[in-house]
mmCIF file of C-alpha atoms and ligand atoms in Angstrom:
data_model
loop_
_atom_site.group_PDB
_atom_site.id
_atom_site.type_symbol
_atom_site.label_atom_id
_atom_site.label_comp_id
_atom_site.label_asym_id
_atom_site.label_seq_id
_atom_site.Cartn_x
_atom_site.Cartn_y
_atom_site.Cartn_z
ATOM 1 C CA UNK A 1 -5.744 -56.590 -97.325
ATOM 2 C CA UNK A 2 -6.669 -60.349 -96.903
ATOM 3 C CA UNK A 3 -3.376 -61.007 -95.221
ATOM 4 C CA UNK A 4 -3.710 -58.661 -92.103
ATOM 5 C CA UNK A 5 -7.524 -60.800 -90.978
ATOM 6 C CA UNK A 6 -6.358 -64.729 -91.790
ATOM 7 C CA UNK A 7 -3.158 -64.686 -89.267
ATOM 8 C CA UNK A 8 -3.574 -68.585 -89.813
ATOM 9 C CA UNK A 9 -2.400 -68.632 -93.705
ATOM 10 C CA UNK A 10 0.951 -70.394 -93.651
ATOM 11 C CA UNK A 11 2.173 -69.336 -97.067
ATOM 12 C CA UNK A 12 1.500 -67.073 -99.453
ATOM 13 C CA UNK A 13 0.296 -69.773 -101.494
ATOM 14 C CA UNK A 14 -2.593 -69.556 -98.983
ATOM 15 C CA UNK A 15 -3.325 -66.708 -100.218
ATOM 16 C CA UNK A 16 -5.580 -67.758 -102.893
ATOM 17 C CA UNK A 17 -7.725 -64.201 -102.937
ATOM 18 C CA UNK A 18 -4.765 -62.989 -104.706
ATOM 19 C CA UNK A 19 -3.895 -64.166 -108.843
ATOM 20 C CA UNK A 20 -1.580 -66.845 -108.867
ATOM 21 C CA UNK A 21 0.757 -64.112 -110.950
ATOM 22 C CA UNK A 22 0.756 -62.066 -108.391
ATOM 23 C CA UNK A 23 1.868 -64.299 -105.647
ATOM 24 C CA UNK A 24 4.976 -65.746 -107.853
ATOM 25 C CA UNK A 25 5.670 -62.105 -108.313
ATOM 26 C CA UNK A 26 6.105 -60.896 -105.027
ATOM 27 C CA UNK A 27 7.778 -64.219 -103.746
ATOM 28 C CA UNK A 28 10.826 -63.285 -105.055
ATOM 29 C CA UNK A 29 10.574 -60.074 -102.248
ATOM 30 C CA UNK A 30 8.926 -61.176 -99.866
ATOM 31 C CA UNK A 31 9.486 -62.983 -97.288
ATOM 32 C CA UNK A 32 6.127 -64.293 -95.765
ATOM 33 C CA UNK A 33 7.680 -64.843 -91.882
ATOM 34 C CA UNK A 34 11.208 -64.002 -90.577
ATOM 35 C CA UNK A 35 11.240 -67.824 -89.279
ATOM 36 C CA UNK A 36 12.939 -69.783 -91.439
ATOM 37 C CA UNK A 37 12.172 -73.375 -89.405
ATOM 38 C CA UNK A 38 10.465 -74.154 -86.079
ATOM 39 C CA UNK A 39 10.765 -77.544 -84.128
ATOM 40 C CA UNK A 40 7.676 -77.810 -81.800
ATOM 41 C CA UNK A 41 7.243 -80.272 -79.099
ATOM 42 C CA UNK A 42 3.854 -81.007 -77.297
ATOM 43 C CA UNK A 43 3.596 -81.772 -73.186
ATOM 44 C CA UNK A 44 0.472 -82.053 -71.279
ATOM 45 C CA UNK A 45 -1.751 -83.826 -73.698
ATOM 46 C CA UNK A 46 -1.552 -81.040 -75.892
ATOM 47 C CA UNK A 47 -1.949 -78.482 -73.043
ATOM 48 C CA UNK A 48 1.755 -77.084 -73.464
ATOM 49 C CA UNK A 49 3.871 -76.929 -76.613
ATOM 50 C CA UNK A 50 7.297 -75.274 -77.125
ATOM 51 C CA UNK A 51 8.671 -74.320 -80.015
ATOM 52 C CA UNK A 52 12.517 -73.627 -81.584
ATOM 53 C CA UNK A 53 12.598 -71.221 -84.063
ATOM 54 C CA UNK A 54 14.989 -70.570 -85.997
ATOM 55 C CA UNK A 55 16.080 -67.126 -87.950
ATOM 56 C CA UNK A 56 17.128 -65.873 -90.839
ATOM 57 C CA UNK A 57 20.842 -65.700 -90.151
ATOM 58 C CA UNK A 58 20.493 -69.257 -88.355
ATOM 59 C CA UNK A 59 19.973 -67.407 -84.595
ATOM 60 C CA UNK A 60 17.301 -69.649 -82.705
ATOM 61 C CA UNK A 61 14.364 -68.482 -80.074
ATOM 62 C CA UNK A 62 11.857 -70.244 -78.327
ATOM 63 C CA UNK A 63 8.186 -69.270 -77.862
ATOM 64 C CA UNK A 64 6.059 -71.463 -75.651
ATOM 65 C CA UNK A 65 2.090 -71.680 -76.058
ATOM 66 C CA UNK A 66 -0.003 -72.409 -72.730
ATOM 67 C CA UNK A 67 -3.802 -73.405 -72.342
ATOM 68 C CA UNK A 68 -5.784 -73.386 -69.576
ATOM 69 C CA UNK A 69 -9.163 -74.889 -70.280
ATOM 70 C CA UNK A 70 -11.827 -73.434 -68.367
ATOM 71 C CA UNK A 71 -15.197 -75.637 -67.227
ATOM 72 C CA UNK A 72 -17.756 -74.179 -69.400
ATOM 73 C CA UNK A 73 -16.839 -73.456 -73.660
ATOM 74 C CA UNK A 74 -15.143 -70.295 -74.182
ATOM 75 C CA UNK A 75 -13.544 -69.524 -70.292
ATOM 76 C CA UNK A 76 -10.689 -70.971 -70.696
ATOM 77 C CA UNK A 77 -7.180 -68.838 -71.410
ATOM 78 C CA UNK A 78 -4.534 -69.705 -73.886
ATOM 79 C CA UNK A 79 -1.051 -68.024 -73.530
ATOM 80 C CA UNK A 80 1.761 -67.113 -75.240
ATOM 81 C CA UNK A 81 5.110 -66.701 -73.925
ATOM 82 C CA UNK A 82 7.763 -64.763 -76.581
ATOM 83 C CA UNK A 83 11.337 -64.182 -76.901
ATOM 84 C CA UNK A 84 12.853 -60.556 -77.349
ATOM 85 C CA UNK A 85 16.450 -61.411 -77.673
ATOM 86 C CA UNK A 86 18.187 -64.376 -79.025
ATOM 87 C CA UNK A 87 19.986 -64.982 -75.623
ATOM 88 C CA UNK A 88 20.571 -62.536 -72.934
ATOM 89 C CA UNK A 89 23.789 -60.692 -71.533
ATOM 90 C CA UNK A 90 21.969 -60.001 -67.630
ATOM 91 C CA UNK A 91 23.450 -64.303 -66.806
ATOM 92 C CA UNK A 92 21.212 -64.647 -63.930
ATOM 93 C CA UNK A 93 22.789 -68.520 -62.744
ATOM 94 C CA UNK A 94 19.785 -70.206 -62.596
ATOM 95 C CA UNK A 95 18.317 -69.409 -66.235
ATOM 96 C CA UNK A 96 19.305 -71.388 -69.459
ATOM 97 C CA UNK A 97 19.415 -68.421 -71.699
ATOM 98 C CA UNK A 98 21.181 -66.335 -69.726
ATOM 99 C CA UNK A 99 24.062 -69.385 -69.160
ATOM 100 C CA UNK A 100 24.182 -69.108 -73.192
ATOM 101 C CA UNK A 101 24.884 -65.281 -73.438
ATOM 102 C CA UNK A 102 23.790 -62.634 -75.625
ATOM 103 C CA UNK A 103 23.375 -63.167 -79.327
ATOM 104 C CA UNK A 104 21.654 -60.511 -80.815
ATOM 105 C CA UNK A 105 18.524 -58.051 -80.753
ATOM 106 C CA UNK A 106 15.264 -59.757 -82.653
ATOM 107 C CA UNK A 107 13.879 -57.194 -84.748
ATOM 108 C CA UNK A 108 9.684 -56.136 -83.985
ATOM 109 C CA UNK A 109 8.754 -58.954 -86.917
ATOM 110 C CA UNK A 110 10.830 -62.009 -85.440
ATOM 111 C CA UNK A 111 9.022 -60.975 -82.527
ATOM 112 C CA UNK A 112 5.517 -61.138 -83.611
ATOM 113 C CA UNK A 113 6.357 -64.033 -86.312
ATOM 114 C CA UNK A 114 6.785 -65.857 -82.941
ATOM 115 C CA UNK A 115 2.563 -65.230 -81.999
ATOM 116 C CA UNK A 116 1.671 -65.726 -85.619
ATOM 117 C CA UNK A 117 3.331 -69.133 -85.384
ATOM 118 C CA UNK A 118 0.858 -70.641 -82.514
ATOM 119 C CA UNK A 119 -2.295 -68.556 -85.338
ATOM 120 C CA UNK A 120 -1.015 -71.112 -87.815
ATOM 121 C CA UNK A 121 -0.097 -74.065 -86.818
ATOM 122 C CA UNK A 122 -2.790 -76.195 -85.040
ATOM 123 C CA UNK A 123 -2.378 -75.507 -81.594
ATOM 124 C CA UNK A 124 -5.148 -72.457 -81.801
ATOM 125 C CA UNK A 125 -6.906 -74.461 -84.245
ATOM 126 C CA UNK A 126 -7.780 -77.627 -82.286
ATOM 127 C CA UNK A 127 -10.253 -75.920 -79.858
ATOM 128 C CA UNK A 128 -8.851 -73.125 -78.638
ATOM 129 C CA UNK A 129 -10.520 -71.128 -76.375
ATOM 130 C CA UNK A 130 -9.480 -68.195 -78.482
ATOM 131 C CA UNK A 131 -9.719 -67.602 -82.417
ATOM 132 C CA UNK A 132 -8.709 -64.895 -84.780
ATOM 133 C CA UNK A 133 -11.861 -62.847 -84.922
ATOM 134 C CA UNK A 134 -13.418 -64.147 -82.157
ATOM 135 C CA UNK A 135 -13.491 -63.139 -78.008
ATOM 136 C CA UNK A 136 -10.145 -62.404 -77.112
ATOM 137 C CA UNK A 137 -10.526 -61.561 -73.306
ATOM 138 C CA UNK A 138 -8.431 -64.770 -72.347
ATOM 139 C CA UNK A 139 -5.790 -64.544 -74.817
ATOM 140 C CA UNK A 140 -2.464 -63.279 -73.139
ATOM 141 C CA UNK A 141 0.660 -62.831 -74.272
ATOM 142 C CA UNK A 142 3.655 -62.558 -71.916
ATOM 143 C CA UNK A 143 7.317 -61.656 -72.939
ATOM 144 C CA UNK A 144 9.090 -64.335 -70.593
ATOM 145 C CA UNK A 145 11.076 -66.369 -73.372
ATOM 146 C CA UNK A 146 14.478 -65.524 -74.446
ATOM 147 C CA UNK A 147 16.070 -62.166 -73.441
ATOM 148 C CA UNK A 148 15.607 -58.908 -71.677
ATOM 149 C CA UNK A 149 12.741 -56.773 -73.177
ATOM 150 C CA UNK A 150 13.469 -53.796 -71.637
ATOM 151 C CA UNK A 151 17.491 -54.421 -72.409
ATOM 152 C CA UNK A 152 15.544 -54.171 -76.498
ATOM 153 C CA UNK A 153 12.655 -51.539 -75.642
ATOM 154 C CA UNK A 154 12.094 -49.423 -78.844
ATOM 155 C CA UNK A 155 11.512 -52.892 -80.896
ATOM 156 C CA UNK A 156 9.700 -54.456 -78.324
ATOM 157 C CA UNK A 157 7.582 -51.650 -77.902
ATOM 158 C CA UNK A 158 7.169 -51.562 -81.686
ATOM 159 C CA UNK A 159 6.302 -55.166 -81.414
ATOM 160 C CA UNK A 160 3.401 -54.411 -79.220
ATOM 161 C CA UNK A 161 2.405 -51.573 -81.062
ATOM 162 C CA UNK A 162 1.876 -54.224 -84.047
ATOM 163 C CA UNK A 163 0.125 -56.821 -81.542
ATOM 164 C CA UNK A 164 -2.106 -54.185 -80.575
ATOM 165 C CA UNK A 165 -3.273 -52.833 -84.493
ATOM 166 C CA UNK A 166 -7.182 -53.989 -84.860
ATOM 167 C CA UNK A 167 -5.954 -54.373 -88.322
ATOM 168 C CA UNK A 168 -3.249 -56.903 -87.453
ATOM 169 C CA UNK A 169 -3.900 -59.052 -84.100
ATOM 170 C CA UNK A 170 -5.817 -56.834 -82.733
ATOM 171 C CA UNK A 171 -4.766 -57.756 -78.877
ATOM 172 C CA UNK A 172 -5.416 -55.217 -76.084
ATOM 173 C CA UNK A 173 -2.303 -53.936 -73.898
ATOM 174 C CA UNK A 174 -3.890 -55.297 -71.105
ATOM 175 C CA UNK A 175 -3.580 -58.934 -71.894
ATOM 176 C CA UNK A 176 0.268 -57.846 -72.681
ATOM 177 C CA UNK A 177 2.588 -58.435 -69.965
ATOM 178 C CA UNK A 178 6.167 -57.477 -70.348
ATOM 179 C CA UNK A 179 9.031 -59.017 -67.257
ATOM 180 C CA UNK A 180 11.733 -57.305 -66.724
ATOM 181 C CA UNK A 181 14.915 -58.618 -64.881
ATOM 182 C CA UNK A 182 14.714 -54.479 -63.688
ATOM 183 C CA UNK A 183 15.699 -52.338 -65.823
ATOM 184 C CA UNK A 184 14.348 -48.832 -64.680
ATOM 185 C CA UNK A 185 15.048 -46.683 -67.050
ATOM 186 C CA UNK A 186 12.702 -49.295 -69.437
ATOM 187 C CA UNK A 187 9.853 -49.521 -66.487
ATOM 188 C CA UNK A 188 10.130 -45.507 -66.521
ATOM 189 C CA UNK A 189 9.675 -45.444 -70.734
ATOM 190 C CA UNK A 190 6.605 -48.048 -70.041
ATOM 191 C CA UNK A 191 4.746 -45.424 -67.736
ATOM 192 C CA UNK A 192 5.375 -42.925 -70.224
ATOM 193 C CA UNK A 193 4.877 -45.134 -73.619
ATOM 194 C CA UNK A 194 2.287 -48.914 -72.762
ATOM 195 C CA UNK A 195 0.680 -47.684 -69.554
ATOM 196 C CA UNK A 196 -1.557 -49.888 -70.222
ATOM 197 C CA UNK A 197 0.981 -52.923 -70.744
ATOM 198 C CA UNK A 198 1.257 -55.211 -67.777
ATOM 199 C CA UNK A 199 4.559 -55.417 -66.060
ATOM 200 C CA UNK A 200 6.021 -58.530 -64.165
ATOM 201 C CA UNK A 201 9.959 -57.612 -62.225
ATOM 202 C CA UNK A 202 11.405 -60.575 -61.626
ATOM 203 C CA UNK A 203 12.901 -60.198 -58.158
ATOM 204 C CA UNK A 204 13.760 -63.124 -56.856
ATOM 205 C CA UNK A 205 15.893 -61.933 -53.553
ATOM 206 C CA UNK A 206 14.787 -58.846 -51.300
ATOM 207 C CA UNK A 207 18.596 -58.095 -50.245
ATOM 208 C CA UNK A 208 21.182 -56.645 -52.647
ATOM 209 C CA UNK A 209 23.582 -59.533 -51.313
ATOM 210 C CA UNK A 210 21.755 -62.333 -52.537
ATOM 211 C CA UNK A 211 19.881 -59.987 -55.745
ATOM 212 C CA UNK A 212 23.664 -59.056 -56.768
ATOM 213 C CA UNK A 213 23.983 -62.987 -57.147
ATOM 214 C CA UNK A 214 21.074 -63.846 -58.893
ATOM 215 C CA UNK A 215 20.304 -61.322 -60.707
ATOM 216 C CA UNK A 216 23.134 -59.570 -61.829
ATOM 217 C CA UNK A 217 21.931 -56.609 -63.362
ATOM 218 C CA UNK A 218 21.047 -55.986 -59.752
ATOM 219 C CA UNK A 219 24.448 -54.140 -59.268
ATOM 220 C CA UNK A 220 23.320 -51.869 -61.919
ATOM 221 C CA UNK A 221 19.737 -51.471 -60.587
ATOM 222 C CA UNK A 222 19.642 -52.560 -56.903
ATOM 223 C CA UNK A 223 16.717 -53.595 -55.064
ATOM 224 C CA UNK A 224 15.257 -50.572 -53.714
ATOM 225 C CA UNK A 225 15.581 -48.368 -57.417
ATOM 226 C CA UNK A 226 13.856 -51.184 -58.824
ATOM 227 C CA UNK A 227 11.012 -51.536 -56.048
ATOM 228 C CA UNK A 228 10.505 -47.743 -56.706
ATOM 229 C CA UNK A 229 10.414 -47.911 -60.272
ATOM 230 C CA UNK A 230 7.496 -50.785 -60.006
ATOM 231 C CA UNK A 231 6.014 -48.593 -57.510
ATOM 232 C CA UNK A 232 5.855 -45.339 -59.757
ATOM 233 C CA UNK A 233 4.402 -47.937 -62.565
ATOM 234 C CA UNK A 234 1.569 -48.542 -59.960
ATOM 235 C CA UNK A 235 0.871 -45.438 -58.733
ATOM 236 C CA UNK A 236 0.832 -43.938 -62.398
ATOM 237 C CA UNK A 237 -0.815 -46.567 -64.273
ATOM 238 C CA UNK A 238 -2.789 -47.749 -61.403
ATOM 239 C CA UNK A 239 -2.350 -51.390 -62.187
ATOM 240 C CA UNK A 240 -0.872 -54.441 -60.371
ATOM 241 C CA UNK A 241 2.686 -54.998 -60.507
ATOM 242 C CA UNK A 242 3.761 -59.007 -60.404
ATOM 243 C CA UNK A 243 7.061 -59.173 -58.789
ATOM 244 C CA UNK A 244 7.949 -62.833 -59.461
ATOM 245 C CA UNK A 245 10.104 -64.786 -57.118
ATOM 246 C CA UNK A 246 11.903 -68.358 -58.524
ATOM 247 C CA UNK A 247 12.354 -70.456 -55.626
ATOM 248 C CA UNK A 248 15.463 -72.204 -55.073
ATOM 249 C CA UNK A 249 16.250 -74.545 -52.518
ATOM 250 C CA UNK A 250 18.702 -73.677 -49.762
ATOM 251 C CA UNK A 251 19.175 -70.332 -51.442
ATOM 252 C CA UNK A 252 16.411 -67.538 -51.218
ATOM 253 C CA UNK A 253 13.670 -69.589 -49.761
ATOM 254 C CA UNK A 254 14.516 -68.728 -45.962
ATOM 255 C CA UNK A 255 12.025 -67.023 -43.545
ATOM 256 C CA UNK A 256 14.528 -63.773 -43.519
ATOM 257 C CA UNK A 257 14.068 -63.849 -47.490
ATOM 258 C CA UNK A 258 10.623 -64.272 -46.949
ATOM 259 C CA UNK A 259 10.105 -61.355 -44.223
ATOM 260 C CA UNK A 260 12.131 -58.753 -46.973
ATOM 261 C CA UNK A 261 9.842 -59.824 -49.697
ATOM 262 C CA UNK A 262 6.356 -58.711 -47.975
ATOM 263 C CA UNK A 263 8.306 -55.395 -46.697
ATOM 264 C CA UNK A 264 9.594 -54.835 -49.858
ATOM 265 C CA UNK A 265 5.763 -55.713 -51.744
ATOM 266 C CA UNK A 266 3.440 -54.587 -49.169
ATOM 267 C CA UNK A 267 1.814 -50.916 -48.996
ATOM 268 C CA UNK A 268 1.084 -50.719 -52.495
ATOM 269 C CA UNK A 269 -0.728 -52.316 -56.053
ATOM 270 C CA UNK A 270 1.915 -55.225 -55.860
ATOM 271 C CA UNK A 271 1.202 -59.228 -56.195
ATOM 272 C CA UNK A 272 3.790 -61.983 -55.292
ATOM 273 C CA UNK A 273 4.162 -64.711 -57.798
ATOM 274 C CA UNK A 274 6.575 -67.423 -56.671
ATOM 275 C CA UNK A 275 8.003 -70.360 -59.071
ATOM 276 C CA UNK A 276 9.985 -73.106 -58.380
ATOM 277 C CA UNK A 277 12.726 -73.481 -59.934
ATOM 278 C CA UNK A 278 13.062 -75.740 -63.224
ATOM 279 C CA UNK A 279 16.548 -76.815 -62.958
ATOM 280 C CA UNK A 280 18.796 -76.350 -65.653
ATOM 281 C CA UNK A 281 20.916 -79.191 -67.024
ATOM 282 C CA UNK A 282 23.999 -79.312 -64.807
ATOM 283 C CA UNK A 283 22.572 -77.084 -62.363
ATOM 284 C CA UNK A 284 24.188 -77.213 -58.824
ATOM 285 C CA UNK A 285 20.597 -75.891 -57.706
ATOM 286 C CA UNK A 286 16.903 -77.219 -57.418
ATOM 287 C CA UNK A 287 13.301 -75.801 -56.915
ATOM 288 C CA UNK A 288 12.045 -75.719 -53.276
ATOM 289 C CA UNK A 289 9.897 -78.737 -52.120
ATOM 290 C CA UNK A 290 5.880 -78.078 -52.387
ATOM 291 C CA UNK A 291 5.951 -77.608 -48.423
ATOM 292 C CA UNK A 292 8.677 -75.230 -48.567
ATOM 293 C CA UNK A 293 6.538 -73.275 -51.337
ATOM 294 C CA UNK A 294 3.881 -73.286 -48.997
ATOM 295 C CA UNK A 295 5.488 -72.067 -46.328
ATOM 296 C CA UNK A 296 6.940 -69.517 -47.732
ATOM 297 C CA UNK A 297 3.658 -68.474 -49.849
ATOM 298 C CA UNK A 298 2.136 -68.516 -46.363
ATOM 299 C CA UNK A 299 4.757 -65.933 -44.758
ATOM 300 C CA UNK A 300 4.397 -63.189 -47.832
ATOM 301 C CA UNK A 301 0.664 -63.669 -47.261
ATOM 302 C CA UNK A 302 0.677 -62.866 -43.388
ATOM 303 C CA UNK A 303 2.484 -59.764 -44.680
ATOM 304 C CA UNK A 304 -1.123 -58.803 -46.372
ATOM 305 C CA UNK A 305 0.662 -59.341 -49.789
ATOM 306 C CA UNK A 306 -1.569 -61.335 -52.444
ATOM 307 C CA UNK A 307 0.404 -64.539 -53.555
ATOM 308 C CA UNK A 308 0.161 -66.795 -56.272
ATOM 309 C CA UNK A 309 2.170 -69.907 -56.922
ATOM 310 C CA UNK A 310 2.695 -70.054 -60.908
ATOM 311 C CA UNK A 311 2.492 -74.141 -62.021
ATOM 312 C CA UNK A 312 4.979 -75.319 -63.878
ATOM 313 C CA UNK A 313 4.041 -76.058 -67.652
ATOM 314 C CA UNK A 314 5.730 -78.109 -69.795
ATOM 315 C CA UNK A 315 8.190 -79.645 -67.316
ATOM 316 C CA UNK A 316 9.209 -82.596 -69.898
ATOM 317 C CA UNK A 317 9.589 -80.409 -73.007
ATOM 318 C CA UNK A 318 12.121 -77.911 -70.826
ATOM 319 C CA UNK A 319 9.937 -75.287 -71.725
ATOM 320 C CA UNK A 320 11.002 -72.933 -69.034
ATOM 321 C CA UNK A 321 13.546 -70.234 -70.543
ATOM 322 C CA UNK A 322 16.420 -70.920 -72.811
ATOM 323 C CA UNK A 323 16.136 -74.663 -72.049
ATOM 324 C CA UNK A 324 15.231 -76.714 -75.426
ATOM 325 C CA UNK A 325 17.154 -74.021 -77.288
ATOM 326 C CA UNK A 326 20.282 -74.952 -75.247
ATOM 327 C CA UNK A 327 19.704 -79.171 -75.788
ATOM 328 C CA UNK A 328 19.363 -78.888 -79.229
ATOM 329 C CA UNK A 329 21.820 -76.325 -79.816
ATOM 330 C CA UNK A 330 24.681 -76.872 -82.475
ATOM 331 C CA UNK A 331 22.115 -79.407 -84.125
ATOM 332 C CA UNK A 332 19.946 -79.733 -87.380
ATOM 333 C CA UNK A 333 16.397 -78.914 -85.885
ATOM 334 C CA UNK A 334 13.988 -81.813 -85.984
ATOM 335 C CA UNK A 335 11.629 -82.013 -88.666
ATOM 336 C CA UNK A 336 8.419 -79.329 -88.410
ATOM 337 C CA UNK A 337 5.422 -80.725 -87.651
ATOM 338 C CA UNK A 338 3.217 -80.001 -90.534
ATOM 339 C CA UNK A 339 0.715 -76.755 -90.579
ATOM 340 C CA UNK A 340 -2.354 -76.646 -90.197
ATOM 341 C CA UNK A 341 -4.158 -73.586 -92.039
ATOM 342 C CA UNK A 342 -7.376 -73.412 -90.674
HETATM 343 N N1 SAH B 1 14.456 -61.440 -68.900
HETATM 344 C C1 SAH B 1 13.150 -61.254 -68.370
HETATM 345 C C2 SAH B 1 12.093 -62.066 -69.085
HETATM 346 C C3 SAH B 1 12.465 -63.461 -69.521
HETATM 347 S S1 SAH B 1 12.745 -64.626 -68.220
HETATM 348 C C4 SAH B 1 13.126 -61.550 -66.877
HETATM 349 O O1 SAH B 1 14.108 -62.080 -66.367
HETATM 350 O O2 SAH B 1 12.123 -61.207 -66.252
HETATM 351 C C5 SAH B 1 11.083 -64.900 -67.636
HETATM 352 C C6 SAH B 1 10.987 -65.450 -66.231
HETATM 353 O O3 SAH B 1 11.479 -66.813 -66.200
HETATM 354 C C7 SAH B 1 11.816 -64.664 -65.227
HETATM 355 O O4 SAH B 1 11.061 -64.368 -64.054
HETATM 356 C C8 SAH B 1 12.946 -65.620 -64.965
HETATM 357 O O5 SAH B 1 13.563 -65.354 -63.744
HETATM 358 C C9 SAH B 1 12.263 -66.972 -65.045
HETATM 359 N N2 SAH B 1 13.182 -68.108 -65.172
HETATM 360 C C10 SAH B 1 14.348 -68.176 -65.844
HETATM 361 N N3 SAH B 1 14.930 -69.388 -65.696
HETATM 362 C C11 SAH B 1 14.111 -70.116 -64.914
HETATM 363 C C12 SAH B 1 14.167 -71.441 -64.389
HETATM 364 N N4 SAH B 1 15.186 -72.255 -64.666
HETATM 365 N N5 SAH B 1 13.142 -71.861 -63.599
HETATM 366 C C13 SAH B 1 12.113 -71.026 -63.317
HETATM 367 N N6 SAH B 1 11.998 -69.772 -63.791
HETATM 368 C C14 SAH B 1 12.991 -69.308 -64.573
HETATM 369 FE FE1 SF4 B 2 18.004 -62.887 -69.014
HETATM 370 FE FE2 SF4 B 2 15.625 -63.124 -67.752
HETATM 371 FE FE3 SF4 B 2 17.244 -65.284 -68.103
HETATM 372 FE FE4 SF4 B 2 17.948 -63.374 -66.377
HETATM 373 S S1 SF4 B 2 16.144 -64.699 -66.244
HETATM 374 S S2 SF4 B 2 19.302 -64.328 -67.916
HETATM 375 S S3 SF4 B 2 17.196 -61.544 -67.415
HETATM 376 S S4 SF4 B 2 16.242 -64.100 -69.717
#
């Protein structure tokens, strides 16, 4: 039908290949996105823009879109960072969302409502690098909003599943990454289920100590289970794992940190990511200085590991996790911006 190939109609009222009687009729039924309202908020120029959505039952998410222009038309990427949960129950200290707790599971639609919102309002219009229809090689989409995806696997997997239909989306598991704060059992199902899904572990200590701190599902899943979880994902799938590392100041940015980290990621299909902390409101912590990124970068490296030092978008919007959502929650959302249906 129509619907499935023009992700960017806003409305069934956009609709206009089907009889005006027809579109009143169904209305009553059916509901054309599982978003009710969305607040979006540009940073950038343009390059970054969050967005608060809000559900059904009044439970809000975030999704963030990302673009990367490239130097010559058409090489640039655009991504698309999701929510799974509304909230989180792992708390890791450091992140908004999990500060806020758990709220509930989003269903497969609220989670691919969230992509269809950056199809129709103008973010992909204005020049994206990607469009419905068109190349999609540098269109990603990464589950690193709200929540734990693995903590909701069989609707996030049914989420992808949707993402992936060359009737719907169309967008190939490989530009799919899923992070997980380490939940093996859910890296074990991904082997098994989207071996050809990328997965991201976010680490972020290499002793159980610090990890049990941090990350607290680490008392669950400690260190070395999880390391040999992403290393069965490797071997099987025979794709990169990302372990990502958030770098905070004073806390798990020291050379002994460091020396764990290439142990723990070198002798097989790993990659380092580090990210400096984006301080929460409040937070007793901040991100390590560029030198100390550096440095440390520079240690994982002499371990043979590949690094890569993620930038941080959308600094001024809060756009890393669970951050807008927690300014503006208990409030009216802002006014939408208006679509764009192009
Ligand atoms: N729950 C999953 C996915 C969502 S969080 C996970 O933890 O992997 C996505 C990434 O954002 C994780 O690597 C997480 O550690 C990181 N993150 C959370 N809060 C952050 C902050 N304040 N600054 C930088 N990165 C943060
Ligand atoms: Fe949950 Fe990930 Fe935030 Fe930890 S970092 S609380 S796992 S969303």
């Amino acid at each position: 039908m129509s619907g499935a190939h023009r992700p960017t109609a806003g409305s069934l009222d956009d609709l206009t290949d089907l009889p005006r009687p027809l579109r009143e009729a169904v209305a009553d039924d059916f509901a054309f996105s599982s978003i009710v309202a969305s607040h979006t908020l540009e940073a950038d120029g343009g390059l970054t823009a969050k967005a608060v959505h809000e559900l059904r039952d009044g439970q809000r998410i975030e999704s963030v879109l990302m673009r990367y222009p490239g130097r010559n038309a058409g090489s640039g990427r655009t991504t698309v960072c999701i929510s799974s949960q509304a909230g989180c129950a792992v708390a890791c200290p450091f992140c908004a969302t999990g500060q806020a707790g758990f709220g509930r599971q989003l269903t497969p639609g609220e989670i691919v409502d969230q992509v269809l919102h950056w199809h129709r309002a103008p973010w992909l219009a204005l020049g994206a690098d990607w469009r419905p229809g068109g190349g999609r090689s540098h269109y990603n989409i990464v589950f690193m909003g709200m929540g734990e995806p693995l903590n909701n696997a069989d609707r996030v997997f049914a989420a992808v599943r949707l993402l992936n239909d060359p009737a719907r989306l169309g967008i190939g598991a490989r530009h799919i990454t899923v992070s997980t704060s380490g939940v093996v059992p859910g890296i074990d199902r991904m082997i098994e289920e989207l071996p050809q899904v990328n997965l991201a572990i976010s680490l972020h200590a290499a002793t159980d100590e610090l990890r049990n701190e941090l990350v607290p599902i680490n008392r669950k899943w400690p260190v070395a289970e999880v390391v040999a979880a992403g290393r069965r994902f490797a071997a099987r799938t025979r794709r990169r794992v990302s372990l990502e590392y958030v770098l905070i100041d004073g806390v798990n940015d020291d050379a002994d940190q460091a020396a764990g980290l290439a142990e723990l990621a070198s002798g097989w299909l790993s990659h380092v990511n580090l990210i400096p902390l984006n301080p929460t409101p409040g937070s007793r912590w901040s991100g390590t200085s560029a030198a100390g990124v550096r440095s440390f970068a520079a240690m994982i490296e002499r371990g043979g590991v590949p690094v890569t030092v993620r930038d941080t978008r959308g600094r001024e919007i809060e756009a890393a996790c669970g951050q807008l959502h927690a300014q503006l929650a208990g409030r009216p959302l802002p006014a939408e911006i208006p679509l764009v249906t192009a």
